[in-house]
mmCIF file of C-alpha atoms in Angstrom:
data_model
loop_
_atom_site.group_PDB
_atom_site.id
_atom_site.type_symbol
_atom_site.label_atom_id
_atom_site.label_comp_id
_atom_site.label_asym_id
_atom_site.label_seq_id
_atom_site.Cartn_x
_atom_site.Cartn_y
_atom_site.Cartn_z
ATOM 1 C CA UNK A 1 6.766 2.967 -37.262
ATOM 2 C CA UNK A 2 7.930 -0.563 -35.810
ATOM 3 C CA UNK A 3 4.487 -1.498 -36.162
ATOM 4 C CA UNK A 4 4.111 -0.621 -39.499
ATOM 5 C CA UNK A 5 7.292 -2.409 -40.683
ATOM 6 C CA UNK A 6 5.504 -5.378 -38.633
ATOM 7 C CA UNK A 7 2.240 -4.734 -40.915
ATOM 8 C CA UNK A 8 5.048 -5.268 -44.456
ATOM 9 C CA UNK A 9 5.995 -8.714 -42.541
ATOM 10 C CA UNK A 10 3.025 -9.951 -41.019
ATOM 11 C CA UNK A 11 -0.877 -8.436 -40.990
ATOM 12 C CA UNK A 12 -1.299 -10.195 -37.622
ATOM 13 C CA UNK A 13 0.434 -6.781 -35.783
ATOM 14 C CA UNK A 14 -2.595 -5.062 -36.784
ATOM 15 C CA UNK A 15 -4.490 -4.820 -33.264
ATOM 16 C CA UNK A 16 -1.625 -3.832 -31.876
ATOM 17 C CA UNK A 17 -1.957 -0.262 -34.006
ATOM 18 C CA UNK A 18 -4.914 0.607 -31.406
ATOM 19 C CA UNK A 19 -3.096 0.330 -28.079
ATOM 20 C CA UNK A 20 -1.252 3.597 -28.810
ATOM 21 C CA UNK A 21 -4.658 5.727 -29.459
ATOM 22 C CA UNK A 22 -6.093 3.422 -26.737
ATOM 23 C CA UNK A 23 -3.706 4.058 -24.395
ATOM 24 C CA UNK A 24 -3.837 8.335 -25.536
ATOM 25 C CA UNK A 25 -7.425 7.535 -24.861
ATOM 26 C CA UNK A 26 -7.509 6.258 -21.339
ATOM 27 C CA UNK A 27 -4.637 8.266 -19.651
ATOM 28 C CA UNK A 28 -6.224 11.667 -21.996
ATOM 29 C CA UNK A 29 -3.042 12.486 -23.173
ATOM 30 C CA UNK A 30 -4.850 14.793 -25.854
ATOM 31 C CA UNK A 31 -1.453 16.570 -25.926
ATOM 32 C CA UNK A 32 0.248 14.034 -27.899
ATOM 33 C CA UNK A 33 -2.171 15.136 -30.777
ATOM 34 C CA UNK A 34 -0.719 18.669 -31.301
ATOM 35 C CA UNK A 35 3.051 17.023 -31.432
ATOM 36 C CA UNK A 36 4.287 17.626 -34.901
ATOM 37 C CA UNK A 37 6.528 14.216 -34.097
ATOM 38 C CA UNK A 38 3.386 12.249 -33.698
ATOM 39 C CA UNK A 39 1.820 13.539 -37.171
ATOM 40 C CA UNK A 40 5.409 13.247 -38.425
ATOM 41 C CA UNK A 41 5.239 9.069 -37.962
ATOM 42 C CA UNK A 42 1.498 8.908 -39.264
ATOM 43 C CA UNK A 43 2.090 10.293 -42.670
ATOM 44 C CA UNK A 44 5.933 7.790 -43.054
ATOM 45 C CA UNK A 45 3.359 5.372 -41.527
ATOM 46 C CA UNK A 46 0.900 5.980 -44.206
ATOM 47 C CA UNK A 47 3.416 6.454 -47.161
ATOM 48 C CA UNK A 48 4.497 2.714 -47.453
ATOM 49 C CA UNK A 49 1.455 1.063 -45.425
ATOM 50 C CA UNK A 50 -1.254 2.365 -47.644
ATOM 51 C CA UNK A 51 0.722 1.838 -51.001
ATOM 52 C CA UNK A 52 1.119 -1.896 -49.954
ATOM 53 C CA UNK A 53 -2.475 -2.393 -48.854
ATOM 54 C CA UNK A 54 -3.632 -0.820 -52.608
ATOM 55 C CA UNK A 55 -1.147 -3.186 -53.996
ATOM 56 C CA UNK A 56 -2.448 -5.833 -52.146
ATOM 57 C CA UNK A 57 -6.357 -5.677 -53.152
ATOM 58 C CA UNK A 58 -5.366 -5.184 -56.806
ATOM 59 C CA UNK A 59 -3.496 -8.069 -56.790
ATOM 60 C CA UNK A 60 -6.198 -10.254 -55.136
ATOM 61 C CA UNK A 61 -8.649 -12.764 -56.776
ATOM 62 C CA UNK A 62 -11.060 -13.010 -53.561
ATOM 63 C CA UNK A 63 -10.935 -9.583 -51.321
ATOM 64 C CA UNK A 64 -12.319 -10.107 -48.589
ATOM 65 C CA UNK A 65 -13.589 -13.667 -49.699
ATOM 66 C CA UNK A 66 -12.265 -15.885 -47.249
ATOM 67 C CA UNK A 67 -13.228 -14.002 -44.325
ATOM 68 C CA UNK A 68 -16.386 -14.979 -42.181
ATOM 69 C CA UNK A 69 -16.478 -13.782 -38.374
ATOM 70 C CA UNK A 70 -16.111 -16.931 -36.178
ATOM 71 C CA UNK A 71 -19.279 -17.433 -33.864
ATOM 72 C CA UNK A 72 -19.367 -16.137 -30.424
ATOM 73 C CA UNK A 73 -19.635 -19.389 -27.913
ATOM 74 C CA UNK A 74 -18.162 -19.568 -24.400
ATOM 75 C CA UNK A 75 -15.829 -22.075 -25.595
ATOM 76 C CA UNK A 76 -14.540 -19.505 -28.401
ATOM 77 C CA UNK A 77 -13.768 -17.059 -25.812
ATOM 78 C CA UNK A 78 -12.123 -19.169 -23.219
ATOM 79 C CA UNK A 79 -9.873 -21.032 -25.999
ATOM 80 C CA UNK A 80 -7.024 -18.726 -25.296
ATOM 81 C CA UNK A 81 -6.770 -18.610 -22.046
ATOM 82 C CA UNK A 82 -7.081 -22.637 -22.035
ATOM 83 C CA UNK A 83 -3.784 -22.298 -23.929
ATOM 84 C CA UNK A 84 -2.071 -19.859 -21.732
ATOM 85 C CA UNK A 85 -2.609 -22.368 -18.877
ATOM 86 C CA UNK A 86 -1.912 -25.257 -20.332
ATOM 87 C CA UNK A 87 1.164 -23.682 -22.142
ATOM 88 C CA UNK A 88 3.038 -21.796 -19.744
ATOM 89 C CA UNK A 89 0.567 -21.891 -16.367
ATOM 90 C CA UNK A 90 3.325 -20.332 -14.023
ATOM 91 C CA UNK A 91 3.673 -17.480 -16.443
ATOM 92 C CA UNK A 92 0.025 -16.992 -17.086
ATOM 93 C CA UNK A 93 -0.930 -16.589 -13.135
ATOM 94 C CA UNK A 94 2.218 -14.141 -12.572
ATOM 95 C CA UNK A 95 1.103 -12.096 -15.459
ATOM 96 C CA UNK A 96 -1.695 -11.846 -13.732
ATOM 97 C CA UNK A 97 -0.734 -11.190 -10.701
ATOM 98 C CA UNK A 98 1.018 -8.552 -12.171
ATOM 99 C CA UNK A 99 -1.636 -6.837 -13.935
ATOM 100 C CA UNK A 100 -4.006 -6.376 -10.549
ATOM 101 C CA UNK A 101 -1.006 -5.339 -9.037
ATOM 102 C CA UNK A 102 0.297 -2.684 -11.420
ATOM 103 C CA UNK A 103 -3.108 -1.524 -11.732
ATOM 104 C CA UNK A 104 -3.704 -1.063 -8.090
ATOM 105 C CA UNK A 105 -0.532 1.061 -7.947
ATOM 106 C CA UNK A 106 -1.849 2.871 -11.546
ATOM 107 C CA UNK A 107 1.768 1.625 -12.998
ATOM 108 C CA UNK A 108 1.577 2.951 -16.768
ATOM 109 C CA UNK A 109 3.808 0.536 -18.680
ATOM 110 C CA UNK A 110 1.176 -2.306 -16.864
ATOM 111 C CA UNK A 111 -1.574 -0.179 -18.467
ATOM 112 C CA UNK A 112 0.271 -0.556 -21.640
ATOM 113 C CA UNK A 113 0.843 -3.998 -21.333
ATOM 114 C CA UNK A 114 -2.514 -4.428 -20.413
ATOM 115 C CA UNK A 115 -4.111 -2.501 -23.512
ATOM 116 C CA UNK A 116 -1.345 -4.799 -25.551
ATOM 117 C CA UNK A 117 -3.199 -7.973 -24.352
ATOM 118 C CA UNK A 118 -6.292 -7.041 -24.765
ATOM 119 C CA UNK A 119 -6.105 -5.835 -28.460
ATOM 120 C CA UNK A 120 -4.365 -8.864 -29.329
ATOM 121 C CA UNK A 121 -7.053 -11.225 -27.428
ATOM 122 C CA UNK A 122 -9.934 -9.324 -29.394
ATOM 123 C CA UNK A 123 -8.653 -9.560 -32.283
ATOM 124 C CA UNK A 124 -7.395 -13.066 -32.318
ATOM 125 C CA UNK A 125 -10.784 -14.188 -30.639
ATOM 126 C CA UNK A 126 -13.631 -12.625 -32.348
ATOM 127 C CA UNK A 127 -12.078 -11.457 -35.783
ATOM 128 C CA UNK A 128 -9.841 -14.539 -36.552
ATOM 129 C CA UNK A 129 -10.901 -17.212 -34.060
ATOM 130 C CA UNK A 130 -11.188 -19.677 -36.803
ATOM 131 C CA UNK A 131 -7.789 -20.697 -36.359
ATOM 132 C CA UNK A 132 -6.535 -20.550 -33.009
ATOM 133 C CA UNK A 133 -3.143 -22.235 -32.120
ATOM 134 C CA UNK A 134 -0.015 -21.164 -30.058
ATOM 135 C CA UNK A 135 2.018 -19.683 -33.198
ATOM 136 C CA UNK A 136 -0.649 -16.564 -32.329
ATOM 137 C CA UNK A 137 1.312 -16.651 -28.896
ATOM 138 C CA UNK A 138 4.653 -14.912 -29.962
ATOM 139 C CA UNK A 139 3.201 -11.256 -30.404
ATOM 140 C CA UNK A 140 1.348 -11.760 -26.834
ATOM 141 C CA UNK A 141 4.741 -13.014 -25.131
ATOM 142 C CA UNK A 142 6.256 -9.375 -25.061
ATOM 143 C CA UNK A 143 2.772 -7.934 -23.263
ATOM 144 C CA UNK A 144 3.397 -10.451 -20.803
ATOM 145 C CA UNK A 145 7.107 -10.009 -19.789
ATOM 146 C CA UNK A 146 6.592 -6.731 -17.806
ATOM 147 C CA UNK A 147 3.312 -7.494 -15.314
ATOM 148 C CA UNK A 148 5.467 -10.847 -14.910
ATOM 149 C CA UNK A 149 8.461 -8.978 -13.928
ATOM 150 C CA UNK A 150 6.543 -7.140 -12.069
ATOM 151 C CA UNK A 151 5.116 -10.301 -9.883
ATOM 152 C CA UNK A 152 8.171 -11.604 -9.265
ATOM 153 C CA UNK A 153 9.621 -8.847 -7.914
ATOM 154 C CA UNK A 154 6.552 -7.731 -5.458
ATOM 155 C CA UNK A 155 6.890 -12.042 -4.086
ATOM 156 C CA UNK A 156 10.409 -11.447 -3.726
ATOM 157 C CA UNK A 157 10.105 -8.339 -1.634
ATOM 158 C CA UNK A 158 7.313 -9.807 0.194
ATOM 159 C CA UNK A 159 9.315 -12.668 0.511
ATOM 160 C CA UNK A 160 12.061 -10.715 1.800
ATOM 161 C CA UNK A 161 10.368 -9.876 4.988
ATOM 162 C CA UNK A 162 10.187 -13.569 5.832
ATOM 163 C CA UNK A 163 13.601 -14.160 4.829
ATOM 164 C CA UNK A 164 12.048 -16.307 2.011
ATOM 165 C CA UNK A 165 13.636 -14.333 -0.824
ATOM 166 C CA UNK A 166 16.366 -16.566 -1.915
ATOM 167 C CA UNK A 167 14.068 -19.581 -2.100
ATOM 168 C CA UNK A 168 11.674 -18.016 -4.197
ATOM 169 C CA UNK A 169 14.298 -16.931 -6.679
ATOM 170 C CA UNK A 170 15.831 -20.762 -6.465
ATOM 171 C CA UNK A 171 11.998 -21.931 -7.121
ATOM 172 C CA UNK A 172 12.023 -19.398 -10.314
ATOM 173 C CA UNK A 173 15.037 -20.355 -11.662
ATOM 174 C CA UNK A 174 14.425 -24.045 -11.170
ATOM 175 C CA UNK A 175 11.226 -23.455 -12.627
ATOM 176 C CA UNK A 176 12.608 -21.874 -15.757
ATOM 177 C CA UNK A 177 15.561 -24.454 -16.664
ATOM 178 C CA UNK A 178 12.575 -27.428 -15.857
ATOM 179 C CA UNK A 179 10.292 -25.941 -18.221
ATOM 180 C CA UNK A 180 13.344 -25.462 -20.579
ATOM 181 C CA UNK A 181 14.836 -28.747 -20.237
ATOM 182 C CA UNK A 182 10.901 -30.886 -20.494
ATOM 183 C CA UNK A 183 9.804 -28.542 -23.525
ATOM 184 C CA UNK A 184 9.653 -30.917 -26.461
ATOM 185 C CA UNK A 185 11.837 -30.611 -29.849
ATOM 186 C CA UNK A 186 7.926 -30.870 -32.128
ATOM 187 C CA UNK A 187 9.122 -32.374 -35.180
ATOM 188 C CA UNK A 188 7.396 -34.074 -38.697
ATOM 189 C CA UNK A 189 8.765 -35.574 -41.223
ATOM 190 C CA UNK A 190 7.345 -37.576 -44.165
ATOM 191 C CA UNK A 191 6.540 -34.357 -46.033
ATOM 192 C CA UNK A 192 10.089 -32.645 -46.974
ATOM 193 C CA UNK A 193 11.287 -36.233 -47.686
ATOM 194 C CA UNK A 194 8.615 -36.416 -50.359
ATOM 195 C CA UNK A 195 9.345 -33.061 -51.717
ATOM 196 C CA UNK A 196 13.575 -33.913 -51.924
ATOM 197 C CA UNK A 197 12.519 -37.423 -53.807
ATOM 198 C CA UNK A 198 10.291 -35.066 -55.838
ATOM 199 C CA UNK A 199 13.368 -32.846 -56.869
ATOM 200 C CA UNK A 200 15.989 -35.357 -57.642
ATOM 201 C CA UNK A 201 13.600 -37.167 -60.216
ATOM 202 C CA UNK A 202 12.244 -34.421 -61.802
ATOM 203 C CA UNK A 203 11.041 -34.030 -65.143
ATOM 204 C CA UNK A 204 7.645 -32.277 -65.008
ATOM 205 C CA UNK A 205 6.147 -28.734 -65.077
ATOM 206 C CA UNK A 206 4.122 -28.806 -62.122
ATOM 207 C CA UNK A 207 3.331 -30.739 -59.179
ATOM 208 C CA UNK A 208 0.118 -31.162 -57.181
ATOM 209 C CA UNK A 209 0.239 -31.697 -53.904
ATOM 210 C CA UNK A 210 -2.519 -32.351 -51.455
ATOM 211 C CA UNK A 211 -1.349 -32.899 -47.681
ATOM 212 C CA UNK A 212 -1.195 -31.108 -44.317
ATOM 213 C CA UNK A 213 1.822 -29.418 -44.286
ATOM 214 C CA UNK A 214 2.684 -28.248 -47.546
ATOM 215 C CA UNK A 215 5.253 -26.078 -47.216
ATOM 216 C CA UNK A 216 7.602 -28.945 -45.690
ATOM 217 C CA UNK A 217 7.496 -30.329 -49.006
ATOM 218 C CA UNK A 218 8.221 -27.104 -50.946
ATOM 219 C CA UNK A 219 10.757 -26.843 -48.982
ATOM 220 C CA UNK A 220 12.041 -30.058 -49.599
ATOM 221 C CA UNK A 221 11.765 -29.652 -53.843
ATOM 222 C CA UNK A 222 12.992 -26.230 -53.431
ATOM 223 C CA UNK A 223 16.788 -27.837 -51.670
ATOM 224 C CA UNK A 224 16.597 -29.970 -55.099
ATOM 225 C CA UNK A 225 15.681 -27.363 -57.485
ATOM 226 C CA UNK A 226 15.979 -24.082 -55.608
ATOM 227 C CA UNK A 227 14.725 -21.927 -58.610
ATOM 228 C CA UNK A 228 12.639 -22.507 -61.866
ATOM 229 C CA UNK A 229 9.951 -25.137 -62.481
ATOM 230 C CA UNK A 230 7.909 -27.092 -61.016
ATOM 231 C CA UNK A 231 5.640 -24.955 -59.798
ATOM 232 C CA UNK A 232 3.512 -26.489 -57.132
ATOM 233 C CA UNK A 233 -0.232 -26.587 -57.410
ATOM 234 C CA UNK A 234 -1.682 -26.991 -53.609
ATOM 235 C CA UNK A 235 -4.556 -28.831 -53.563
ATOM 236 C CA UNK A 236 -6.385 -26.966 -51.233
ATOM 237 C CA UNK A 237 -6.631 -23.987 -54.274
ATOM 238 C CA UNK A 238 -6.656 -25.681 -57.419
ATOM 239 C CA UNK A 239 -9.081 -28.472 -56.986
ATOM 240 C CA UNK A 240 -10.994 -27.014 -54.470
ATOM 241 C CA UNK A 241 -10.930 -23.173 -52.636
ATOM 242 C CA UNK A 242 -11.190 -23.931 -49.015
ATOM 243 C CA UNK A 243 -10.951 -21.826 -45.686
ATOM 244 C CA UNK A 244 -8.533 -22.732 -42.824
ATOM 245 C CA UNK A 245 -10.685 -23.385 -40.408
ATOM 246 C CA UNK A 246 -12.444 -26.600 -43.404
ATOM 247 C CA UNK A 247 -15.115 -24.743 -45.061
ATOM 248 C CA UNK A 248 -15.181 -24.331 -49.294
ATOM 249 C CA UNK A 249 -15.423 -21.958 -50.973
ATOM 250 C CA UNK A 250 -15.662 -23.136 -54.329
ATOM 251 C CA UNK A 251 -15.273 -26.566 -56.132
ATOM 252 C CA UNK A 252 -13.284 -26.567 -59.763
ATOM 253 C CA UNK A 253 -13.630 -30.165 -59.725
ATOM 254 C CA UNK A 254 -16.334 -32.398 -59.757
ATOM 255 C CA UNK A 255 -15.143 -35.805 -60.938
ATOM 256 C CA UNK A 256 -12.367 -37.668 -61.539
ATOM 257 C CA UNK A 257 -12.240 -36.443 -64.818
ATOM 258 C CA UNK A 258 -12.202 -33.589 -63.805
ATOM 259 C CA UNK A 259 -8.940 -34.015 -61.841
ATOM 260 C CA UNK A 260 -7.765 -35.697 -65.111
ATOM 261 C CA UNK A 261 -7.631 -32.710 -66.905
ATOM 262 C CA UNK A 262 -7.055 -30.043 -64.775
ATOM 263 C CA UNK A 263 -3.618 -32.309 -64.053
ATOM 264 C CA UNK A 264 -3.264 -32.530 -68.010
ATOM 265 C CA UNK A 265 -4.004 -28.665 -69.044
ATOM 266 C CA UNK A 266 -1.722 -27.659 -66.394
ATOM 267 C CA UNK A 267 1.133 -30.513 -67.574
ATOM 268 C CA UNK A 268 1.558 -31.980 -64.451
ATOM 269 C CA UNK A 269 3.882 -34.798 -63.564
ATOM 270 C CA UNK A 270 3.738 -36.080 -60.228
ATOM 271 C CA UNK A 271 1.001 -36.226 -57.872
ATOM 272 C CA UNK A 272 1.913 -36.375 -53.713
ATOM 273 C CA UNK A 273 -0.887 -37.391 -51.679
ATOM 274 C CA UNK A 274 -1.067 -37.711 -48.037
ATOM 275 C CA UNK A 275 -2.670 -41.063 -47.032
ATOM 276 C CA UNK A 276 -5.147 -41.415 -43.591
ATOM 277 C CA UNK A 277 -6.071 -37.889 -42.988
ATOM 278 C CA UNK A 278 -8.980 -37.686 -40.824
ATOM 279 C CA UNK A 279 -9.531 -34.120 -41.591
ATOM 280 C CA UNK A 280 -9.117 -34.335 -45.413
ATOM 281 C CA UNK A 281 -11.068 -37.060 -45.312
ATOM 282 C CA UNK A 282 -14.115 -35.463 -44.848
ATOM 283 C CA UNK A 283 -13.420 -32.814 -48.084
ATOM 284 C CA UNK A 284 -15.064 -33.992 -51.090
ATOM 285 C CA UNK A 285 -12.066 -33.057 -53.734
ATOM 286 C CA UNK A 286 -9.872 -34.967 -51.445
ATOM 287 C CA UNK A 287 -11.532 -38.159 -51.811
ATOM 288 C CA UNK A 288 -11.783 -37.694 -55.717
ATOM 289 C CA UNK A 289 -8.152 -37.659 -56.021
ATOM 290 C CA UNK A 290 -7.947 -40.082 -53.548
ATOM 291 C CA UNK A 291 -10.081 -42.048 -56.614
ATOM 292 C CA UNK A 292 -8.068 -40.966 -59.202
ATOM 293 C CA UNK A 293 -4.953 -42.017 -58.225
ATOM 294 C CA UNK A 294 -6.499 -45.708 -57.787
ATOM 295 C CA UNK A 295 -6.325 -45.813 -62.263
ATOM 296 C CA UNK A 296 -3.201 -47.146 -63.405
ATOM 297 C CA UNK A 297 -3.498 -46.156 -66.683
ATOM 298 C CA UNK A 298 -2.690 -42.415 -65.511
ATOM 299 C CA UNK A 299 -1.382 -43.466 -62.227
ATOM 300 C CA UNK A 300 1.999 -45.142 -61.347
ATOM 301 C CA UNK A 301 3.173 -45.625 -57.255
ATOM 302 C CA UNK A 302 6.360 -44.696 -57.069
ATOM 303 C CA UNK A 303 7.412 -43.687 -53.528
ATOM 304 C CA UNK A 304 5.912 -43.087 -50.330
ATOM 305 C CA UNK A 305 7.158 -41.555 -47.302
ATOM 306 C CA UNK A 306 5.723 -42.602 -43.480
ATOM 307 C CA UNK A 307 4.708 -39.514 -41.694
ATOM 308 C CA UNK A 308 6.560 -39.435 -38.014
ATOM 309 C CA UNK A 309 5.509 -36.147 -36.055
ATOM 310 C CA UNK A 310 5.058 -35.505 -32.181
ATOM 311 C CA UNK A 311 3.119 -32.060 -32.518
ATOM 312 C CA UNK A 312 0.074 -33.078 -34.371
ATOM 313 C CA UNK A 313 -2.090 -35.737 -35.724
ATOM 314 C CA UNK A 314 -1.619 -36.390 -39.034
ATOM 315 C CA UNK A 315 -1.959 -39.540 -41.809
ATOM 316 C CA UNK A 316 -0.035 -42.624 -42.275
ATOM 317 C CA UNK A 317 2.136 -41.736 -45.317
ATOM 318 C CA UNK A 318 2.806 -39.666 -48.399
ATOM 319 C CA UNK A 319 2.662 -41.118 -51.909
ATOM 320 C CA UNK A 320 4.262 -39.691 -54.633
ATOM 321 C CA UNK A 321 2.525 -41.239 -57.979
ATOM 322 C CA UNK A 322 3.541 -40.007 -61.555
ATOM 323 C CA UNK A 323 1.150 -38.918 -64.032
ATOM 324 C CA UNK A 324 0.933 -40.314 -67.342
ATOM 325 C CA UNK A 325 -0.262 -38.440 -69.945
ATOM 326 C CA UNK A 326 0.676 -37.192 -73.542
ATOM 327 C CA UNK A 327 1.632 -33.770 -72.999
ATOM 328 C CA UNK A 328 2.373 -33.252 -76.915
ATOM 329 C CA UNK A 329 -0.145 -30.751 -78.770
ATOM 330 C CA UNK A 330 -1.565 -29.275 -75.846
ATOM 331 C CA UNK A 331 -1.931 -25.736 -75.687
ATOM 332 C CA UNK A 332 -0.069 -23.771 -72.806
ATOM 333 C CA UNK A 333 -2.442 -22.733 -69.901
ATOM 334 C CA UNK A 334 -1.996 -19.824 -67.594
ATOM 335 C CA UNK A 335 -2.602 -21.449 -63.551
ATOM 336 C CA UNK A 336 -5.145 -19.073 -61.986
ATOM 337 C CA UNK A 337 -4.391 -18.880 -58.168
ATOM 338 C CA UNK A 338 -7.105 -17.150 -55.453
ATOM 339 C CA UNK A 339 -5.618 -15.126 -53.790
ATOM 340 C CA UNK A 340 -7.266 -13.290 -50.111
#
């Protein structure tokens, strides 16, 4: 049931659904099967997870459309535990350590854990390794905690005999406040900046906006106008349908008048552009609008915000430019969004 509620929140709990029957599978606890309790939390499971999943493909534009399996390469399946290491080494090898120990004494909850990371590793791996980053991390974490525990205590009682015990709980402690302390606050800014000077001078119906980390700026136009218009057309849909990982979909524009009037249909005002993106760089609609904001009979410059940011490489700035155009006589136009 927990997992299900997950599922309403976030899709990315799905692999987790098969450690249960995995774990039924490998210990042959066929018994569970014939619990009335068990078929009790299937169907509650089922009543408001299938409803939502109907709702879901009716609603959609795409399907299934923006899903291709990522290619199987030894640097694929070794991205992960790259991370791990580089992330939290001292964790990763205790959680190891854990795992050959709790299997060599045939601890259960390790088999559980160890069913937990597995499911998550497939799935994040071979079904959505286009994207792989550390915000993936936070549903492994939990797996983790347990065979770590685990570690810790076996080194301690080990430890113990050799009247080492207290200094390997001092080194674990230390350990823990120093990776505390050196962790980095990951900040950027630039983007909500934009989206606040976007708010306070607002007189539009829409807004495109074609940058990295769009939802800073909606978040920075919604503090200014927290409900109502603008809506805000994302680039990365309404010029262009493109995958996470960089491939497209589709094209809706073509040319820079195309951009034109796909900004005038939809009556937009204001323009934000992030400048110097080496990844955008290489997408074609990108570098149209990138054109079109160069005419200054459409196009005024009206702000721009550096980009600052310690997590990721990004561009240089982001310009806000208003759009010119007479609205008057044009016919209202619904905006068609894919949606997966």
């Amino acid at each position: 049931l927990i997992l299900g509620l997950g599922y309403l929140t976030k899709q990315y709990v799905v692999p987790l659904g098969l450690v249960v029957p995995l774990y039924i599978l490998v210990r042959k606890k066929w018994y569970l099967f014939k619990r009335f309790e068990s078929w009790l939390a299937l169907i509650i499971l089922a009543s408001f997870t299938v409803p939502y999943t109907l709702f879901t493909f009716q609603c959609s534009t795409e399907g299934m459309g923006f899903f291709t399996l990522p290619p199987v390469t030894f640097e694929l399946i070794s991205k992960y535990p790259k991370l791990l290491i580089t992330e939290m080494p001292v964790f990763s090898v205790l959680t190891c350590l854990g795992i050959i120990i709790g299997m060599y004494k045939r601890s259960r909850p390790v088999l559980f854990s160890l069913l937990w990371i597995l499911s998550w590793y497939m799935f994040h791996t071979f079904y959505f390794g286009h994207y792989i980053g550390s915000r993936y991390l936070s549903l492994l974490y939990p797996a983790m905690i347990l065979p770590f525990s685990l570690a810790c205590y076996e080194i301690t009682i080990a430890s113990r005999k050799l009247r080492l015990d207290k200094a390997f709980v001092c080194v674990i402690t230390f350990w823990l406040l120093f990776t505390t302390i050196s962790t980095p606050v990951f900040f950027v800014r630039g983007y909500e900046e934009a989206g606040k000077y976007v708010g306070k001078h607002l007189n539009t119906k829409s807004v495109l906006f074609y940058g990295e980390y769009d939802g800073s700026f909606m978040m920075g136009l919604r503090r200014r106008v927290p409900r109502g218009s603008p809506f805000v057309l994302r680039g990365d849909r309404q010029l262009a349908v493109r995958y996470w990982f960089g491939g497209v979909k589709k094209f809706y524009v073509n040319s820079v008048e195309d951009i034109i009037e796909l900004l005038t249909r939809y009556r937009t005002g204001y323009v934000v552009v992030e400048r110097d993106n080496k990844k955008m760089s290489k997408f074609a609609e990108y570098n149209l609008l990138l054109e079109a904001v160069k005419l200054r009979e459409y196009f005024t410059n009206i702000a721009s915000f550096p980009i600052r940011s310690n997590y990721a490489s990004l561009g240089s700035e982001v310009v806000v430019y208003r759009f010119h155009h007479d609205f008057e006589g044009k016919d209202k136009s619904t905006v068609e969004i894919p949606v997966p």
